[in-house]
Amino acid sequence: MQTVVTDSPEEAARCLNEGGVVAFPTETVYGLGAAICHTEAIERIFAAKGRPGDNPLIVHIADPGDLMKVASHVSDDAKKLVLHFFPGPLTLVLKKNSSVPDSVTAGLDTVGVRCPSNSDATAFLKRCRCPVAAPSANVSGRPSSTSWDAVLHDLDGKIDCILKGAPSDIGLESTIVDCSGETPLLLRTGAVTIENLREVVPSIRTADSLRQHEIPKSPGLKYPHYAPEARIVLLGAGERIDADSEQRTSAYIGLSLPVAEQFALVKHCCNIEEYARVLFDFFRLCDSRKISFIYCELPPAEGLGRAVGDRLSRAAAGR
Ligand code: TXA
Ligand code: MG
């Protein structure tokens, strides 16, 4: 199969409306989309990514007003979150309606819904006749794609089309809040921080506030994530590492200047937003340079730093 790369939202949407699998930019990361009304195309997303069939997909809508195209019930708390954070980097898990096939939700009675704010995403989604199911556009287990060329690297020849846009502004996947139960629960951290969420819905819970048996199984969490080929080594803020020969094939990323000088590759980020934006791209660069160890400084666990820390810990847990 030839993968067409286009900068035309019309062409990309036409391809999707005809049953194609189309990658598109969003402000978080690039998505790999198929129309929820084309079940064969949904299956091709799983095949192209090598994604386990029991890991549900998020559905994307062009406008917050399209929510009831996929949901059957929206709680008052969910309505407040929609009002404040849609369009944007937030996914809400809601009770689904019958238009969402089981292949999208992996048989769950809930659906993750997101309305991206990126203008290319909106131009594309507006022209799609059905809501668009889309996981991140990477091979399963690998770092998410934050640019169209990262998508091409992972999925060339396996998908029909890539809508070419700018690199993703945020660089980390959306925050996910489960609003299908009585009290909203944070399932994944992201650019909409717990501090932001609590300003709107103070009662929102996080997994650490629950006892072990109360933690709902977010189906994707059991799978390895975000891992480059290299081993990830986590460093506390400003932590020193011993300078040894190993570092000749090592890289460093963090907010502090690295304390050892022999790194083959160094990314010193000026702030946490930059750290989030460049992280997955840096992992991919390290792979292309055959780096074997990436030393990653853990940022302070506040605001966007929680999301960066979460992705680093999962990447360090390996594949
Ligand atoms: O920013 C994002 O969210 C990107 C862009 C493309 O929108 N998408 C994304 O999708 O990160 P994905 O599939 O890589 O991650 C979605 C996560 C998975 O861990 C999945 O298990 C979880 O959301 N998820 C999807 N539907 C769910 C549901 N109904 N209940 C609980 N978790 C769900
Ligand atoms: Mg993903």
CSV table of C-alpha atoms in Angstrom, one decimal, residues 108-277:
chain,number,residue,atom,x,y,z
A,108,LEU,CA,-16.8,-1.5,27.1
A,109,ASP,CA,-20.1,0.4,27.6
A,110,THR,CA,-18.1,3.6,27.8
A,111,VAL,CA,-16.3,5.7,25.2
A,112,GLY,CA,-13.4,8.2,25.4
A,113,VAL,CA,-14.3,11.4,23.6
A,114,ARG,CA,-12.0,14.2,22.6
A,115,CYS,CA,-12.4,17.5,20.7
A,116,PRO,CA,-9.0,18.7,19.6
A,117,SER,CA,-8.2,22.4,19.3
A,118,ASN,CA,-5.5,22.2,16.6
A,119,SER,CA,-6.8,24.0,13.6
A,120,ASP,CA,-5.7,21.3,11.1
A,121,ALA,CA,-7.4,18.7,13.2
A,122,THR,CA,-10.6,20.8,13.2
A,123,ALA,CA,-10.5,21.4,9.4
A,124,PHE,CA,-10.1,17.6,8.9
A,125,LEU,CA,-12.7,16.4,11.4
A,126,LYS,CA,-15.3,18.9,10.2
A,127,ARG,CA,-15.2,17.2,6.8
A,128,CYS,CA,-15.4,13.7,8.2
A,129,ARG,CA,-18.9,12.3,8.0
A,130,CYS,CA,-18.7,10.2,11.2
A,131,PRO,CA,-16.7,10.7,14.4
A,132,VAL,CA,-13.1,9.6,14.1
A,133,ALA,CA,-11.6,6.8,16.3
A,134,ALA,CA,-7.9,7.5,16.7
A,135,PRO,CA,-5.1,6.2,19.0
A,136,SER,CA,-1.7,7.8,18.8
A,137,ALA,CA,-0.1,7.3,15.4
A,138,ASN,CA,2.9,5.1,16.5
A,139,VAL,CA,3.7,1.5,16.5
A,140,SER,CA,2.3,0.1,19.7
A,141,GLY,CA,4.6,0.4,22.7
A,142,ARG,CA,6.8,3.0,21.0
A,143,PRO,CA,6.9,6.8,21.7
A,144,SER,CA,3.9,8.6,20.3
A,145,SER,CA,4.5,10.6,17.1
A,146,THR,CA,4.6,14.3,17.5
A,147,SER,CA,5.4,15.1,13.8
A,148,TRP,CA,4.2,13.8,10.4
A,149,ASP,CA,7.7,12.4,9.6
A,150,ALA,CA,7.6,10.3,12.8
A,151,VAL,CA,4.3,8.9,11.7
A,152,LEU,CA,5.8,8.1,8.2
A,153,HIS,CA,8.8,6.4,9.9
A,154,ASP,CA,6.5,4.1,11.9
A,155,LEU,CA,3.6,3.5,9.6
A,156,ASP,CA,4.7,4.0,5.9
A,157,GLY,CA,3.1,1.5,3.7
A,158,LYS,CA,0.6,0.4,6.4
A,159,ILE,CA,-1.9,3.3,6.3
A,160,ASP,CA,-3.6,5.2,3.5
A,161,CYS,CA,-2.8,8.8,4.2
A,162,ILE,CA,-1.0,11.3,6.4
A,163,LEU,CA,-2.3,14.8,6.8
A,164,LYS,CA,0.8,16.8,7.1
A,165,GLY,CA,0.8,19.6,9.8
A,166,ALA,CA,3.1,21.3,12.2
A,167,PRO,CA,4.8,19.4,15.0
A,168,SER,CA,2.4,18.9,18.0
A,169,ASP,CA,2.4,21.9,20.4
A,170,ILE,CA,2.0,20.0,23.6
A,171,GLY,CA,3.9,16.7,22.7
A,172,LEU,CA,2.1,14.5,25.3
A,173,GLU,CA,-1.2,12.7,25.0
A,174,SER,CA,-4.4,14.2,26.4
A,175,THR,CA,-5.5,14.1,30.0
A,176,ILE,CA,-8.1,11.4,30.5
A,177,VAL,CA,-11.0,11.8,33.1
A,178,ASP,CA,-13.5,9.0,33.6
A,179,CYS,CA,-16.9,10.7,34.1
A,180,SER,CA,-19.0,7.5,33.6
A,181,GLY,CA,-19.3,6.9,37.4
A,182,GLU,CA,-20.5,9.0,40.3
A,183,THR,CA,-17.3,10.9,40.9
A,184,PRO,CA,-14.9,11.9,38.1
A,185,LEU,CA,-11.6,10.0,38.2
A,186,LEU,CA,-8.3,11.1,36.6
A,187,LEU,CA,-7.0,8.1,34.5
A,188,ARG,CA,-4.1,9.7,32.6
A,189,THR,CA,-2.2,13.0,33.4
A,190,GLY,CA,-1.7,15.5,30.6
A,191,ALA,CA,-1.6,19.2,29.8
A,192,VAL,CA,-4.9,19.8,31.5
A,193,THR,CA,-3.4,19.3,35.0
A,194,ILE,CA,-5.1,18.0,38.2
A,195,GLU,CA,-4.8,21.6,39.5
A,196,ASN,CA,-6.7,22.9,36.4
A,197,LEU,CA,-9.4,20.2,36.8
A,198,ARG,CA,-9.9,20.8,40.5
A,199,GLU,CA,-10.6,24.5,39.8
A,200,VAL,CA,-13.7,23.3,37.9
A,201,VAL,CA,-14.6,20.0,39.6
A,202,PRO,CA,-13.1,20.1,43.1
A,203,SER,CA,-14.2,16.5,44.0
A,204,ILE,CA,-12.3,14.9,41.2
A,205,ARG,CA,-10.3,11.9,42.4
A,206,THR,CA,-6.9,10.5,41.4
A,207,ALA,CA,-5.9,6.8,41.5
A,208,ASP,CA,-3.6,7.4,44.5
A,209,SER,CA,-6.6,8.5,46.5
A,210,LEU,CA,-8.2,5.1,46.0
A,211,ARG,CA,-7.5,1.8,47.6
A,212,GLN,CA,-6.0,-0.8,45.3
A,213,HIS,CA,-9.2,-2.8,44.7
A,214,GLU,CA,-11.1,0.4,43.8
A,215,ILE,CA,-8.8,1.4,41.0
A,216,PRO,CA,-10.7,0.9,37.7
A,217,LYS,CA,-8.7,-0.9,35.0
A,218,SER,CA,-7.9,1.6,32.3
A,219,PRO,CA,-7.4,-1.1,29.6
A,220,GLY,CA,-4.4,0.6,28.1
A,221,LEU,CA,-2.4,0.9,31.3
A,222,LYS,CA,-1.3,-2.7,31.5
A,223,TYR,CA,0.6,-2.4,28.2
A,224,PRO,CA,4.2,-1.1,27.9
A,225,HIS,CA,4.4,2.5,26.6
A,226,TYR,CA,6.5,5.2,25.1
A,227,ALA,CA,9.7,3.0,25.1
A,228,PRO,CA,12.6,3.9,22.8
A,229,GLU,CA,15.2,1.2,21.9
A,230,ALA,CA,17.6,2.7,24.5
A,231,ARG,CA,17.3,2.0,28.2
A,232,ILE,CA,15.9,4.9,30.2
A,233,VAL,CA,17.6,5.9,33.4
A,234,LEU,CA,15.7,8.3,35.7
A,235,LEU,CA,17.6,11.0,37.6
A,236,GLY,CA,16.4,13.0,40.5
A,237,ALA,CA,16.7,16.8,40.1
A,238,GLY,CA,20.3,17.7,39.6
A,239,GLU,CA,21.4,14.2,40.5
A,240,ARG,CA,25.0,13.4,39.5
A,241,ILE,CA,26.0,10.3,37.5
A,242,ASP,CA,29.4,8.7,37.5
A,243,ALA,CA,31.3,9.6,34.3
A,244,ASP,CA,32.3,6.3,32.8
A,245,SER,CA,32.9,4.9,29.3
A,246,GLU,CA,29.3,3.8,29.1
A,247,GLN,CA,28.3,7.4,28.5
A,248,ARG,CA,29.8,7.5,25.1
A,249,THR,CA,26.6,6.0,23.8
A,250,SER,CA,24.4,7.9,26.3
A,251,ALA,CA,22.2,10.9,26.1
A,252,TYR,CA,20.7,13.3,28.6
A,253,ILE,CA,17.4,15.2,28.7
A,254,GLY,CA,16.2,17.4,31.5
A,255,LEU,CA,15.7,20.9,33.0
A,256,SER,CA,19.1,21.1,34.6
A,257,LEU,CA,22.3,21.4,32.7
A,258,PRO,CA,23.9,17.9,32.7
A,259,VAL,CA,26.6,17.3,35.2
A,260,ALA,CA,28.7,14.9,33.1
A,261,GLU,CA,30.1,16.1,29.8
A,262,GLN,CA,30.6,13.0,27.8
A,263,PHE,CA,27.0,12.5,26.6
A,264,ALA,CA,26.8,11.9,22.9
A,265,LEU,CA,23.5,13.9,22.8
A,266,VAL,CA,22.2,16.5,25.2
A,267,LYS,CA,18.8,18.3,25.4
A,268,HIS,CA,18.6,20.9,28.0
A,269,CYS,CA,15.0,22.1,28.2
A,270,CYS,CA,14.3,25.7,29.3
A,271,ASN,CA,11.0,24.9,30.9
A,272,ILE,CA,8.5,22.1,31.5
A,273,GLU,CA,6.5,22.9,28.4
A,274,GLU,CA,9.6,22.5,26.2
A,275,TYR,CA,10.4,19.2,28.1
A,276,ALA,CA,6.9,17.8,27.3
A,277,ARG,CA,7.0,19.1,23.7
